[in-house]
Amino acid sequence: MHTASDAFLDALTAAGVSYLFANFGSDHPAVIEALARAAATGRRVPQVITCPFEMVALSAAHGAAQVTGRAEAVLVHVECGTQSLAGAVHNAARGRIPVLIFAGASPFTQHGELPGSRNEFIHWLQDIRDQRGIVRGYVKYDNEVRTGRNIAQIVHRALQIAHSDPKGPVYLVAAREVLEESVPPAEPAPDRFLPVAPQALPADAVPELAAALVAARRPLIVTSYLGRNRDAPAALVRLCRRLGIGVIESVPSHVNFPGDEPLYLGSQWNAQHANPVFAAADVLLVVDSDVPWIPLVNPPRPDAAIYHIDIDPLKPHMPLWHIPARRTFCADAATALDQIDQYVAQRLDGGALDPARIAERTAHYRELHDQRQRALLARERPTGTEITPEFLTACIRRRVDDTTIVLNEGISSYQIIGDHLMLTRPGSMLSSGGSSLGWSGGAAIGVKLARPDHTVISLIGDGSYLFSVPSSVHWMARRYAAPFLQVIYDNAGWKSPKLSLLAVHPDGHAADADDIGVGFAPAPDHAGIAAAAGGAFGRTVSHAAELEPALDAALDAVRRERRCAVLDVKLAPL
Ligand SMILES: Cc1ncc(C[n+]2csc(CCOP(=O)(O)OP(=O)(O)O)c2C)c(N)n1
Ligand SMILES: [Mg+2]
């Protein structure tokens, strides 16, 4: 017996997929049978991770891919399960995350014409006109497997597309009859479906970019996600040190540049005012960024020479997008930065490079870096008994070691978390890259499964914690031995929509209203949810003096008892 479902699992295994984050339904008897057959006969297949909610399944695959760079598989139930992927599809798309999503489809025969024919009432209810249309706006590729005879080929092609830059999710569907189909075993050949090789800058671009950066007075690089490639931050450091170029992160979803480099000048997010360091740049090189600045509040200098290198420079998935770049290049950041650096080293050193000019730029940026550093440290000192997000993050920083991965879903504290963790190691902090809340619960499981020897810490707003489906997350974390620490930045509700309101209507009725529908009173027992669902260590902390002992106890539960810990940290309410 060898069905299309066996061939599907074999193709995943051959492609290096380790996990099948699964939420089964009536579309999957053939797959469940194939999994059991593999277990009975000792055939290696991806490990099934049962996910009680699909959004958590895709978030877990998202987290795993963020640390390995490789797609995992997510198996969902027809169109209903596809809908329940919810905002995780948006996050995977915006975060350019390789992942293979596979859904069943309602049987297409109703009188037993083929094995798998309709035999349950839901087969009529779940037959919709365009199942793939649910996610088409978010995936790089979607297709229906119409015969088991080429299911391996379609899986490998889908994964090749997912793994090629700009990476992203892919979606396949197959009806029950196809998944039941007997097919001859085929030799899967994943090495004939390798991702497209990284792209370099065209030859004429390198001298132009180098010349602009060399001649500038205040050259600045702004980036958001070049750190997704763990080699790129080192390439950025080499070039910036050689030429005295400052670096600003805009809405970073990775560690793109070490926080302790004197050329590091901080990040910009949603601040509703200009950033003077950014505004002073005369040559601005944007590398891998979806939102390098917000034109309405923080525009570049009008005469700045802007260049753009991106793995996805045109962003055709965003209907409105433009930066006034002189030249735009589609290239891999690490490759491109190395090209410029090598050109400068070989062709300009000792010639067009003026050491005094570079020393002046470096000293200027070092001074700004040091000023910023002093201001940050001053802000994180505790004042009285209240816990500020700055103090909380500093306490966490002191517990981050070389094998810690932090997931930042702090929302109104995104920037504070990045600023005060001051991380230096590529890959040590991740954000979803998207904006649909609740990613970091499932993602923490995926990261922990992929890096079992690391300490995983999810820093999450209280609203985002509830979005993350904590009952599913904490059940899964215990079931699959994937313990992590979760610290809730609990400001008693959704602070961000309130900030959005005040930015647009600072003096309106809502600004003075007692209740604008964003508060969480009466307070949920957040830690209790995790304890009930997954036996997590749970504690609520509201006094500054309690914080550090609670963090130590929570980390001890994670590292020694190997169970999740949730610290619900009460900040000033919104
Ligand atoms: C799935 C989803 N629903 C709604 C929103 C809109 N939204 C943006 S921020 C926010 C509040 C988040 O609350 P919390 O995590 O507590 O962060 P805070 O703003 O309080 O720091 C909401 C509801 C969203 N981004 N994603
Ligand atoms: Mg909140």
Coordinates of N, CA, C and O in Angstrom, one line a residue, residues 445 472-483 530-536 562-564:
I445 N 7.2 28.2 20.8 CA 7.2 26.7 20.8 C 8.1 26.3 19.6 O 8.9 25.5 19.7
S472 N -4.1 27.0 24.0 CA -3.5 26.1 23.0 C -2.0 26.1 23.2 O -1.3 25.1 23.2
V473 N -1.4 27.3 23.3 CA 0.1 27.4 23.4 C 0.6 26.6 24.5 O 1.6 25.9 24.4
H474 N 0.0 26.8 25.7 CA 0.6 26.2 26.9 C 0.3 24.7 27.0 O 1.1 24.0 27.5
W475 N -0.8 24.3 26.4 CA -1.0 22.9 26.3 C 0.1 22.2 25.4 O 0.7 21.2 25.8
M476 N 0.3 22.9 24.3 CA 1.3 22.3 23.3 C 2.7 22.3 24.0 O 3.5 21.4 23.8
A477 N 3.1 23.4 24.7 CA 4.4 23.5 25.2 C 4.7 22.4 26.2 O 5.8 21.8 26.2
R478 N 3.7 22.0 27.0 CA 3.9 20.9 27.9 C 3.9 19.6 27.2 O 4.8 18.8 27.4
R479 N 2.9 19.4 26.3 CA 2.8 18.1 25.5 C 4.1 17.8 24.8 O 4.5 16.7 24.7
Y480 N 4.7 18.8 24.2 CA 5.9 18.6 23.3 C 7.2 19.1 24.0 O 8.2 19.3 23.3
A481 N 7.2 19.2 25.3 CA 8.4 19.5 26.1 C 9.1 20.7 25.4 O 10.3 20.6 25.1
A482 N 8.4 21.8 25.3 CA 9.0 23.0 24.7 C 8.9 24.2 25.7 O 8.2 25.2 25.3
P483 N 9.5 24.1 26.8 CA 9.3 25.1 27.8 C 9.9 26.5 27.5 O 11.0 26.5 27.0
A530 N -2.3 29.9 31.8 CA -1.2 29.0 31.4 C -1.0 27.9 32.3 O -0.7 26.8 31.9
A531 N -1.2 28.2 33.6 CA -1.1 27.1 34.6 C -2.1 26.1 34.4 O -1.9 24.9 34.4
A532 N -3.4 26.5 34.1 CA -4.5 25.6 33.9 C -4.3 24.7 32.6 O -4.5 23.6 32.6
A533 N -3.8 25.4 31.6 CA -3.7 24.7 30.3 C -2.5 23.8 30.2 O -2.5 22.8 29.5
G534 N -1.4 24.3 30.8 CA -0.1 23.5 30.6 C 0.7 23.3 31.8 O 1.9 23.0 31.7
G535 N 0.2 23.5 33.0 CA 1.0 23.3 34.2 C 2.1 24.3 34.3 O 3.1 24.0 34.9
A536 N 1.9 25.5 33.7 CA 3.0 26.5 33.8 C 3.2 27.0 35.2 O 2.2 27.2 35.9
R562 N 11.9 22.4 33.6 CA 11.5 22.2 32.2 C 10.0 22.4 32.0 O 9.3 21.6 31.3
R563 N 9.5 23.4 32.6 CA 8.1 23.8 32.3 C 8.0 25.3 32.0 O 8.9 26.0 32.4
C564 N 6.9 25.7 31.3 CA 6.8 27.1 31.0 C 6.6 27.9 32.2 O 6.1 27.4 33.3

